[in-house]
Amino acid sequence: MPLPRITYQSLAFVVAAGVCALGARGAVILVEDSSADEVREALDAQGMDWATVLADGLQVVIEGEAPTEVSRLHAMSAAATAVDGARVVDNMSVRPPSDVAPPAFSIEMLRNQDAVSLIGLIPAASDRRALIARAEAFASDDGVTDLLNTADYPVPQHWNAAVTYAFRALQILPRAKISVSEGHVAIAAISESAAQQAEYETTLSRQIPNGVSVDIDITAPRPVLTPFTLRFRIDAEGTATMEACSADSTDARATIISAARGAGLTGTVNCTIGLGTPSNQWASMASLGLNAANEIARAGASATLTMTDTDVRLIAGSAMNQSVFDGIVGRVENSLPATFSFTAELPPPPTEAEAGAPPPPQFYVTLNTEGQAILTGRLADDLLNTSAGNFARAYFGASNVIMATRVLPDGLPQGWSTRVLTGIESLSHLNNGSVLITPDTITVRGETGEVNASNTISQFLINKLGQNANFTVDVDYLEALDPIAGLPTPGECVAQLGALNDENKIAFDPGSAQIAGSSLRVIDAMADVLRGCPVDLPIRVAGYTDSQGRAEMNLRLSQDRADAVLAALRMRRVPVSSFTAVGFGAADPIASNDSEEGREANRRIAFSLIEEEGPAVPEAEAEAEVTALEEDAAAGAEAAAEIPAPEDAAEVTEPAATETEPEPAPETDTEAETDAPEEPAAPEVNIPEDAAPAPENVPRVVLRPAQN
């Protein structure tokens, strides 16, 4: 039977709805697949193969584990270039870091006299309280500002050595900024004078520990130079000498030195930077004069350039051709900077009468290496003779002056007494040398440990004799004579202490910390060595005993003996503020404790440099170590009691100090434990490895010019 018409219509409607639904579903799937493909292509183009793309209707879901948070953000940005960013769903995770890099530990140490600030990040294993205590040692009450933070990461290599060195530098420098990082220390400080600047730089450079690089930048106030002086000499063969040099800035100094090098000057040039320049054209005038002196030398004559403030004087040798000389002088005069006055002289050649004249009068002073000054030559009267002798004694010592002078007033020029006394005083800047005085010139020659001696002597002669004075200063600087640069290194100082200890071992009265009378001479010798060493040496005075007795008593005795040596050095006026006395008991034996000779060798004092300071051992751990040592000693004593003593063994007696507390083994050293001890063989004194001279470091030292 045919279906009703309405039934066909309903079926057609249902079929059409199904077709539409299927079409819509297909369209959605098509859109989803298309969006997912586009996002996947965008991620693949960025190399993000770790990401998975899923389509959820019109939304695109990104899943997967991103290597970093940055990668996750980049994935979202790449997806937003393919589809609308609002349709992208972030379902990604970030891979947890497997190895977090430790932070960069650093400390900024700031000191202004008694005020100290510590700023930075340090390892948690560092003893923060100990660092603050070290700063408080040279700061006023409440003078330390603690801005340190900690992080629980391993202590970097050379960190402790760098921190220890930085605190030594901070103690030496009253106004400084010191930056500490792993294996590196940067020092910026201010000194009160150029001499103090040199002392600081020398001391700090000598104390640099192994494995630590150091930048040293110490500035000093510029001195006031009166007058501003430059003196340059060059002979006909082109040998040049800079006897005095002043400059008002580093650029001016570089300009002057460059011109001097162009004129033939070689070797080290000392040019003092200071205040008081008469003109900002000083360096230009100096360069102009040096070039003129060079031209005269190339023409076959000697030349001397003297600049005193704004007065400039150029003297050529008599071999100079007049017309060539006039051309050189003319070029200088036409280029002369404002405010400067220029004088040029060409002496005439000597006449036959002058050539046959008797030699001029002379006065001669020599200073030998033993410090003796010998005065010879002519003086005008007895008063000058007495004055010259007293003047020399004031500078060289009453017992070091030998007078070999003659009073012959005939032929002496006016001002002879001034020239004589000036020559004696100029010699006081030398370690050894001579001064020759004639009516026309003064010649100073010798060796010195003063870096700027040539400059100082030249300025002094100009001040005393005037700008037109004719003189020659030929002075050599020797580092070995410099009282600062000639100091031994810390390693050399410790090696000398070890050698003295090796020759005559520091001994103590039996069972006590009293230094034996026979060892006082070696203590005196060690004090003499240390007084000639740099200040603030980081030296450890270590005390050791043999293994006899309880560990606690040995530790106490070794500490007392190390303290006794430190106190003895202090009484001999040795600066020991940077020394540390430590008792190690029976640790680190250098010989067997089974024989008297071995025990004698193990009872010793050793000196070493403190290279690094690790974290302080907690008190509980230290007590536990002592307890363990006591138990080991007791066990060893019990085991020894079970072994029959040899028939010829000496009878051992307890020291009086331990009779009230009998123990299985003696509590003190065994120096006096036998009734008739044999004379011990000369012990082999051990010098720990850290006491040996450290290999030379090559520090990067940056020397800055003096500033205001």
XYZ file of C-alpha atoms in Angstrom:
708
model
C 0.000 0.000 0.000
C 1.492 3.327 -1.012
C 2.713 5.624 1.820
C 0.869 8.816 2.444
C 2.178 11.930 0.762
C 3.131 13.520 4.043
C 5.285 10.524 4.787
C 7.361 11.073 1.650
C 7.772 14.702 2.528
C 8.989 13.827 5.989
C 11.448 11.308 4.654
C 12.747 13.825 2.140
C 13.208 16.384 4.936
C 15.105 13.881 7.079
C 17.335 12.862 4.192
C 18.060 16.521 3.368
C 18.894 17.247 7.011
C 21.248 14.303 7.107
C 22.955 15.406 3.942
C 23.372 18.924 5.378
C 24.714 17.555 8.606
C 27.192 15.396 6.786
C 28.210 18.342 4.619
C 28.671 20.616 7.630
C 30.636 17.934 9.408
C 32.823 17.500 6.368
C 33.339 21.255 6.155
C 34.357 21.391 9.828
C 36.789 18.519 9.398
C 38.215 20.207 6.332
C 38.693 23.475 8.238
C 40.235 21.649 11.233
C 42.666 19.671 9.088
C 43.608 22.761 7.098
C 44.289 24.845 10.252
C 46.269 22.062 11.910
C 48.346 21.524 8.762
C 49.154 25.222 8.494
C 50.196 25.437 12.160
C 52.270 22.258 11.854
C 54.046 23.645 8.781
C 54.775 26.921 10.657
C 56.263 25.014 13.620
C 58.300 22.703 11.377
C 59.724 25.744 9.618
C 61.036 26.892 13.009
C 62.523 23.468 13.767
C 60.039 22.742 16.553
C 59.548 19.054 15.852
C 58.892 18.445 19.537
C 55.419 20.074 19.251
C 52.195 18.163 18.457
C 49.268 19.957 16.781
C 45.655 18.879 17.347
C 42.485 20.377 15.863
C 39.425 20.845 18.073
C 36.758 22.504 16.014
C 37.968 25.947 15.123
C 40.614 25.784 17.870
C 44.152 24.508 17.350
C 45.758 22.853 20.356
C 49.571 22.681 20.652
C 50.971 20.010 22.926
C 54.447 18.713 23.729
C 57.402 19.454 26.046
C 59.219 22.658 25.155
C 62.973 22.659 25.856
C 62.748 26.105 27.448
C 60.203 28.737 28.277
C 61.506 30.775 25.367
C 60.839 27.880 22.974
C 57.267 27.671 24.232
C 56.680 31.360 23.515
C 58.255 31.022 20.078
C 55.877 28.130 19.284
C 52.844 30.259 20.176
C 54.154 33.100 18.027
C 54.762 30.780 15.052
C 51.251 29.333 15.326
C 49.766 32.845 15.386
C 51.297 33.521 11.963
C 49.318 30.601 10.468
C 45.896 31.084 12.126
C 44.234 33.640 14.324
C 46.068 33.709 17.631
C 42.779 33.589 19.522
C 42.173 30.085 18.113
C 45.517 28.697 19.424
C 45.336 26.806 22.711
C 48.603 26.412 24.676
C 48.721 22.951 26.171
C 52.526 22.706 26.259
C 54.780 21.973 29.184
C 58.359 23.175 29.760
C 61.159 20.699 30.330
C 62.561 21.123 33.853
C 66.214 22.287 33.892
C 68.578 19.382 34.474
C 71.648 21.454 35.469
C 71.229 24.979 36.780
C 74.408 26.992 36.324
C 75.763 28.402 39.596
C 75.567 32.161 40.035
C 78.574 34.408 39.600
C 79.888 34.980 43.099
C 81.414 38.397 43.749
C 82.138 40.843 46.557
C 82.530 44.600 46.399
C 84.681 45.817 49.306
C 84.529 49.548 49.941
C 86.680 51.262 52.544
C 86.908 54.914 53.532
C 89.202 55.033 56.558
C 87.229 53.337 59.375
C 84.028 52.738 57.364
C 83.845 49.429 55.467
C 81.048 48.034 53.286
C 80.803 44.478 51.967
C 78.351 43.986 49.099
C 77.738 40.923 46.969
C 76.910 37.227 46.725
C 79.064 34.581 48.426
C 78.839 30.773 48.651
C 76.817 29.461 51.583
C 79.858 27.430 52.663
C 81.828 30.627 53.302
C 82.073 31.742 56.898
C 80.136 34.980 56.668
C 80.722 35.905 60.293
C 84.456 35.429 59.827
C 84.420 37.795 56.841
C 82.640 40.456 58.850
C 85.037 39.938 61.758
C 88.018 40.479 59.453
C 86.539 43.756 58.258
C 85.787 44.831 61.831
C 89.461 44.381 62.720
C 90.367 47.622 60.916
C 87.017 49.441 61.072
C 85.522 51.546 63.830
C 82.637 50.416 66.043
C 79.568 49.850 63.866
C 81.782 50.730 60.917
C 81.033 47.625 58.822
C 77.994 47.583 56.561
C 77.014 43.989 55.765
C 75.148 43.689 52.460
C 76.245 40.142 51.659
C 73.858 37.461 50.369
C 74.525 33.739 50.112
C 73.716 31.010 47.595
C 74.061 27.278 48.237
C 76.415 26.340 45.408
C 79.939 24.882 45.426
C 82.793 27.259 46.243
C 84.537 28.202 42.961
C 88.187 27.387 42.466
C 90.567 30.061 43.805
C 87.631 31.899 45.446
C 89.093 31.625 48.945
C 92.540 32.738 47.773
C 91.059 35.775 46.033
C 88.991 36.751 49.098
C 91.966 36.343 51.435
C 94.170 38.497 49.207
C 91.422 41.126 48.895
C 91.165 41.456 52.689
C 94.937 41.880 52.937
C 94.739 44.661 50.353
C 91.773 46.247 52.150
C 93.739 46.291 55.394
C 96.677 48.043 53.717
C 94.646 50.602 51.749
C 92.656 53.136 53.839
C 90.644 54.406 50.839
C 89.889 51.713 48.311
C 87.336 49.806 46.255
C 88.186 46.129 45.787
C 86.163 43.841 43.512
C 86.476 40.088 44.026
C 85.325 37.367 41.654
C 86.440 33.803 40.999
C 90.233 33.938 40.677
C 90.341 37.691 40.055
C 90.733 40.823 42.187
C 90.471 44.410 40.904
C 91.878 47.104 43.199
C 91.197 50.827 42.846
C 92.651 52.999 45.604
C 93.963 56.454 46.487
C 97.332 57.109 48.101
C 98.598 60.244 49.795
C 101.797 60.603 47.761
C 103.700 59.168 44.846
C 106.071 57.410 47.261
C 103.154 55.786 49.069
C 101.655 54.815 45.711
C 104.870 53.001 44.762
C 104.989 51.286 48.169
C 101.378 50.090 47.860
C 101.918 48.781 44.325
C 105.110 46.940 45.282
C 103.618 45.370 48.421
C 100.396 44.265 46.703
C 102.209 42.874 43.661
C 104.493 40.746 45.840
C 101.604 39.144 47.741
C 99.544 37.885 44.777
C 98.651 34.210 45.415
C 98.839 31.446 42.850
C 95.875 31.163 40.506
C 94.632 34.725 41.107
C 94.920 37.537 38.575
C 95.009 41.084 39.889
C 94.433 44.559 38.446
C 95.996 47.320 40.567
C 94.988 50.932 39.949
C 96.333 53.250 42.640
C 96.323 57.003 42.108
C 98.178 59.689 44.012
C 97.659 63.448 44.266
C 99.742 65.231 41.707
C 102.591 67.158 43.307
C 103.017 70.884 42.811
C 106.129 71.344 40.666
C 107.954 74.623 41.226
C 109.403 75.427 38.822
C 108.136 73.380 35.912
C 111.386 72.066 34.480
C 112.687 70.219 31.437
C 116.375 69.657 30.678
C 117.577 67.679 27.672
C 121.142 67.128 26.458
C 122.367 65.548 23.239
C 125.984 65.274 22.106
C 127.388 65.509 18.590
C 127.183 61.710 18.208
C 123.447 61.733 18.969
C 123.570 60.287 22.506
C 120.664 61.900 24.345
C 119.919 62.313 28.064
C 116.769 63.624 29.731
C 117.986 65.072 33.028
C 114.638 66.570 34.114
C 111.113 66.378 32.796
C 107.779 67.808 33.968
C 104.324 67.467 32.439
C 100.811 68.533 33.395
C 98.904 65.517 32.003
C 99.373 62.072 30.555
C 98.845 63.437 27.033
C 101.485 66.116 27.602
C 103.905 63.524 28.928
C 103.298 61.296 25.904
C 103.941 64.249 23.565
C 107.207 65.143 25.306
C 108.464 61.562 25.428
C 107.590 61.022 21.766
C 109.597 64.115 20.765
C 112.514 63.002 22.978
C 112.479 59.542 21.371
C 112.572 61.212 17.981
C 115.654 63.112 19.131
C 117.450 59.861 19.959
C 116.540 59.279 23.612
C 116.470 55.602 24.593
C 115.717 53.667 27.755
C 113.290 54.572 30.508
C 112.093 58.172 30.672
C 110.919 59.563 34.013
C 108.615 62.506 33.407
C 106.780 63.710 36.511
C 103.134 64.703 36.155
C 102.227 67.544 38.489
C 100.430 70.804 39.060
C 101.815 74.257 38.399
C 102.252 74.308 34.632
C 102.938 77.868 33.441
C 101.033 77.342 30.183
C 98.753 74.839 28.549
C 101.230 74.977 25.648
C 104.042 73.490 27.771
C 104.150 70.198 25.851
C 104.069 71.986 22.483
C 106.982 74.205 23.485
C 108.921 71.203 24.790
C 108.352 69.327 21.542
C 109.470 72.373 19.543
C 112.666 72.727 21.584
C 113.472 69.010 21.437
C 113.122 68.992 17.661
C 115.496 71.979 17.454
C 118.068 70.201 19.672
C 117.811 67.160 17.417
C 118.473 69.290 14.326
C 121.577 70.768 15.967
C 122.883 67.269 16.782
C 122.308 66.153 13.187
C 124.393 69.128 12.113
C 127.322 67.737 14.115
C 127.188 69.731 17.364
C 126.002 69.123 20.892
C 122.880 70.826 22.249
C 121.335 71.539 25.623
C 117.677 72.505 26.074
C 116.584 73.972 29.398
C 112.980 74.990 30.150
C 112.149 76.653 33.454
C 108.512 77.703 33.584
C 108.162 80.031 30.543
C 111.904 80.631 30.057
C 113.442 78.472 27.324
C 117.182 78.335 26.650
C 118.890 76.425 23.827
C 122.686 76.199 23.770
C 124.579 74.676 20.878
C 128.149 73.370 20.910
C 130.902 75.533 19.482
C 131.228 73.194 16.477
C 127.859 74.384 15.163
C 127.767 76.331 11.884
C 126.409 79.835 12.514
C 124.137 80.026 9.460
C 122.617 76.583 10.114
C 122.129 77.547 13.746
C 120.371 80.770 12.748
C 117.963 78.843 10.522
C 117.039 76.406 13.302
C 116.559 79.206 15.829
C 114.505 81.229 13.364
C 112.039 78.385 12.880
C 111.622 78.079 16.654
C 111.112 81.805 17.135
C 108.448 81.933 14.425
C 106.538 79.031 16.008
C 106.972 80.136 19.629
C 103.765 79.706 21.690
C 102.455 82.740 23.530
C 103.871 83.600 26.994
C 107.191 81.784 26.358
C 110.538 83.586 26.066
C 113.267 81.931 24.026
C 117.047 82.412 24.173
C 119.493 80.659 21.851
C 123.272 80.715 22.342
C 126.162 79.598 20.193
C 129.443 80.026 22.145
C 132.434 81.099 20.084
C 135.291 78.626 19.729
C 138.021 78.999 22.372
C 140.874 81.380 21.585
C 144.532 80.375 21.711
C 144.940 82.277 24.984
C 142.024 80.408 26.548
C 143.408 77.135 25.285
C 146.748 77.766 26.997
C 145.270 79.047 30.276
C 145.787 77.038 33.502
C 143.002 74.632 34.429
C 140.096 76.171 36.357
C 139.706 75.557 40.104
C 137.761 72.449 41.086
C 135.911 71.046 44.056
C 135.230 67.308 44.080
C 133.012 65.172 46.345
C 132.817 61.382 46.081
C 130.404 59.069 47.876
C 131.441 55.404 47.940
C 129.265 52.333 48.420
C 130.151 52.211 52.142
C 128.582 55.642 52.625
C 131.862 57.543 53.030
C 131.984 61.048 51.542
C 135.420 62.423 50.589
C 135.728 66.189 49.996
C 138.694 67.467 47.970
C 139.477 70.701 46.167
C 139.750 74.414 46.791
C 137.743 76.567 49.198
C 137.816 80.335 49.720
C 138.316 80.514 53.502
C 138.220 78.617 56.780
C 134.579 79.482 57.352
C 133.537 77.827 54.081
C 135.787 74.870 54.873
C 134.038 74.382 58.223
C 130.614 74.932 56.699
C 131.234 72.423 53.905
C 132.368 69.782 56.420
C 129.362 70.339 58.678
C 127.041 70.325 55.690
C 128.419 66.973 54.523
C 128.225 65.468 58.023
C 124.568 66.467 58.251
C 123.795 64.436 55.112
C 126.238 61.516 55.319
C 126.953 61.125 59.047
C 129.650 62.607 61.261
C 131.884 59.547 61.047
C 131.517 59.145 57.270
C 133.074 62.428 56.098
C 136.748 62.699 55.146
C 138.047 66.246 54.587
C 140.894 66.619 52.069
C 140.262 70.246 51.095
C 142.620 73.225 50.759
C 141.944 76.893 51.559
C 143.212 78.756 48.457
C 141.090 81.850 47.723
C 143.028 83.016 44.626
C 141.159 82.559 41.379
C 137.859 81.402 42.867
C 134.804 82.994 41.212
C 131.978 84.798 42.964
C 129.322 82.421 44.277
C 131.800 79.568 44.762
C 130.480 78.802 48.272
C 126.916 78.446 46.915
C 128.099 76.066 44.206
C 130.017 73.949 46.711
C 127.143 73.598 49.177
C 124.679 72.968 46.324
C 126.902 70.199 44.944
C 127.153 68.482 48.349
C 123.381 68.518 48.798
C 122.735 67.187 45.279
C 124.952 64.182 46.084
C 122.694 63.267 49.028
C 120.127 61.858 46.564
C 122.565 59.139 45.442
C 123.659 55.876 46.998
C 127.114 56.344 45.512
C 128.592 58.751 43.007
C 130.457 62.019 42.609
C 130.029 65.762 42.079
C 132.585 67.821 40.140
C 132.305 71.599 40.564
C 134.081 74.113 38.346
C 133.399 77.825 37.769
C 131.447 76.955 34.607
C 129.653 73.696 35.307
C 128.543 71.113 37.859
C 128.604 67.429 36.923
C 126.651 64.914 39.018
C 127.162 61.207 38.335
C 126.272 58.038 40.240
C 123.716 55.394 41.137
C 120.526 55.677 43.132
C 117.469 53.765 44.307
C 115.286 56.865 43.928
C 113.281 56.680 40.704
C 113.024 60.430 40.094
C 116.464 61.365 41.437
C 117.662 62.824 38.124
C 114.598 65.029 37.851
C 114.842 66.072 41.507
C 118.548 66.961 41.272
C 118.059 68.970 38.076
C 115.205 70.997 39.542
C 117.248 71.584 42.694
C 120.265 72.866 40.727
C 118.097 75.212 38.693
C 116.443 76.571 41.847
C 119.802 77.185 43.539
C 121.949 78.328 40.594
C 119.404 79.842 38.227
C 118.030 78.891 34.853
C 121.273 79.733 33.062
C 123.277 77.288 35.169
C 125.363 74.855 33.192
C 125.265 71.373 34.700
C 125.174 67.701 33.787
C 123.227 65.015 35.656
C 124.132 61.440 34.735
C 122.371 59.246 37.286
C 121.422 55.561 36.921
C 118.432 54.116 38.760
C 119.074 50.613 40.150
C 116.114 48.666 41.445
C 118.394 46.776 43.823
C 119.061 50.062 45.650
C 115.378 50.962 45.899
C 114.335 50.408 49.531
C 110.831 49.435 48.372
C 111.419 47.531 45.136
C 114.401 45.751 46.683
C 112.340 44.027 49.342
C 112.354 40.210 49.203
C 109.188 38.417 48.142
C 106.997 36.735 50.769
C 108.177 33.356 49.503
C 111.812 34.406 49.869
C 111.157 35.621 53.418
C 109.577 32.317 54.439
C 112.411 30.396 52.772
C 114.938 32.382 54.856
C 112.999 31.548 58.027
C 113.040 27.883 57.078
C 116.775 27.985 56.431
C 117.443 29.538 59.845
C 115.186 26.960 61.479
C 117.054 24.232 59.627
C 120.425 25.447 60.872
C 119.328 25.922 64.498
C 115.979 24.388 65.340
C 113.711 26.317 67.706
C 113.684 24.258 70.908
C 111.616 24.486 74.085
C 112.104 23.572 77.685
C 110.927 19.965 78.287
C 107.160 19.620 78.491
C 106.517 23.403 78.296
C 106.031 26.277 75.873
C 109.062 28.179 77.184
C 111.575 28.796 74.379
C 114.943 27.347 75.323
C 117.723 29.852 75.910
C 119.820 28.251 73.179
C 117.127 29.151 70.614
C 116.879 32.850 71.412
C 119.622 33.618 68.894
C 117.675 32.013 66.056
C 114.578 34.000 67.108
C 116.708 37.178 66.915
C 117.916 36.198 63.441
C 114.359 35.510 62.272
C 113.254 38.916 63.586
C 116.033 40.568 61.568
C 114.819 38.770 58.430
C 111.173 39.721 58.970
C 111.944 43.383 59.609
C 113.441 43.509 56.118
C 110.391 41.897 54.484
C 107.221 43.546 53.129
C 104.643 44.481 55.738
C 101.493 42.423 56.365
C 103.001 39.090 55.372
C 100.379 36.311 55.692
C 102.567 33.843 57.609
C 101.385 30.787 59.523
C 103.480 29.783 62.547
C 102.659 26.102 63.023
C 103.468 24.052 66.112
C 103.811 20.244 66.074
C 104.489 17.560 68.688
C 105.251 13.847 68.583
C 102.547 11.220 69.078
C 103.304 10.552 72.758
C 100.586 11.599 75.189
C 96.930 12.468 74.800
C 95.872 14.216 71.600
C 94.150 17.020 73.478
C 97.286 17.796 75.483
C 99.450 17.669 72.349
C 97.149 20.076 70.558
C 97.248 22.467 73.498
C 101.041 22.251 73.833
C 101.620 22.775 70.109
C 99.308 25.807 70.135
C 101.079 27.289 73.172
C 104.456 26.841 71.506
C 103.311 28.494 68.278
C 101.902 31.361 70.360
C 105.222 31.621 72.223
C 107.160 32.040 68.971
C 104.687 34.681 67.804
C 105.012 36.539 71.119
C 108.818 36.391 70.937
C 108.778 37.942 67.455
C 106.360 40.622 68.637
C 108.699 41.509 71.519
C 111.440 42.036 68.943
C 109.325 44.698 67.196
C 108.275 42.513 64.277
C 104.841 43.526 62.862
C 102.893 40.278 63.343
C 99.315 41.508 62.917
C 98.949 39.374 59.759
C 100.601 36.289 61.324
C 98.598 33.293 62.535
C 99.753 30.829 65.188
C 98.242 27.335 64.869
C 98.882 24.172 66.846
C 98.477 20.876 64.971
C 99.497 18.477 67.721
C 100.877 15.218 66.368
C 99.493 15.741 62.868
C 101.671 15.524 59.752
C 104.703 13.729 61.209
C 107.887 14.081 59.178
C 109.580 11.051 60.768
C 108.613 7.840 62.528
C 107.446 8.197 66.123
C 108.904 4.753 66.929
C 112.340 6.219 67.715
C 113.581 9.090 69.841
C 115.238 10.652 66.795
C 111.949 10.559 64.888
C 109.987 12.008 67.798
C 112.572 14.782 68.162
C 112.161 15.650 64.477
C 108.377 15.730 64.796
C 108.540 18.224 67.680
C 109.006 21.339 65.576
C 107.920 24.842 64.540
C 107.260 25.431 60.834
C 106.649 28.648 58.874
C 104.516 28.875 55.749
C 102.592 31.381 53.662
C 98.830 31.338 54.032
C 97.810 30.907 50.397
C 94.125 30.052 50.787
C 91.637 30.049 53.605
C 88.869 27.499 53.263
C 85.609 27.547 55.212
C 86.065 27.441 58.945
C 85.648 24.007 60.556
C 82.593 24.029 62.841
C 83.410 23.738 66.516
C 81.486 20.481 66.851
C 83.556 18.889 64.085
C 86.768 20.097 65.705
C 85.754 18.564 69.056
C 84.840 15.316 67.337
C 88.261 15.246 65.665
C 90.003 15.756 69.013
C 87.924 12.978 70.575
C 88.827 10.628 67.725
C 92.503 11.450 68.144
C 92.264 10.761 71.886
C 90.612 7.404 71.272
C 93.261 6.446 68.703
C 96.039 7.451 71.092
C 94.483 5.483 73.964
C 94.048 2.420 71.778
C 97.632 2.687 70.629
C 98.831 2.970 74.215
C 96.867 -0.130 75.268
C 98.321 -2.083 72.382
C 101.812 -0.903 73.248
C 101.342 -1.987 76.887
C 100.897 -5.601 75.751
C 104.305 -5.623 74.026
C 107.226 -6.476 76.334
C 109.736 -3.665 76.607
C 113.288 -4.449 75.455
C 115.760 -5.078 78.215
C 117.918 -2.128 77.351
C 115.010 0.321 77.174
C 115.468 3.507 79.162
C 113.263 3.991 82.165
C 110.524 6.471 81.349
C 109.386 8.916 83.977
C 106.345 11.165 83.975
C 106.873 14.928 83.898
C 105.842 16.649 87.100
C 103.048 18.468 85.329
C 101.229 15.182 84.606
C 101.691 13.265 87.824
C 98.268 14.265 89.147
C 96.531 12.702 86.166
C 98.095 9.338 85.332
C 97.367 8.118 81.850
C 98.367 5.064 79.855
C 100.760 7.306 77.940
C 102.549 10.543 78.903
C 100.531 13.711 78.378
C 103.341 15.914 77.188
C 106.312 15.832 74.887
C 109.063 13.374 75.598
C 111.942 15.845 75.535
C 112.584 15.237 79.291
C 110.983 11.838 79.727
C 114.199 9.813 80.050
C 116.545 9.954 82.985
C 119.592 10.362 80.784
C 118.509 11.285 77.270
C 121.054 10.891 74.549
C 122.035 13.836 72.447
C 119.599 13.615 69.518
C 120.949 13.543 66.043
C 120.532 16.685 63.977
C 116.881 16.493 62.956
C 115.779 16.824 59.426
C 113.596 19.915 59.609
C 110.624 19.735 57.333
C 109.438 22.816 55.564
C 105.855 22.315 54.389
C 105.215 22.706 50.723
C 103.224 25.878 51.248
C 106.309 27.472 52.841
C 108.355 27.120 49.677
C 108.644 30.210 47.501
C 105.650 30.368 45.253
C 106.385 30.413 41.533
C 106.465 33.876 40.130
C 103.117 35.204 39.112
C 102.734 37.475 36.106
C 100.162 39.881 37.504
C 98.462 42.303 35.224
C 99.243 45.548 37.019
C 97.705 48.685 35.574
C 99.529 51.815 36.721
C 97.499 54.947 36.373
C 98.926 58.461 36.170
C 98.690 60.615 39.249
C 95.455 62.553 39.544
C 94.187 65.457 41.576
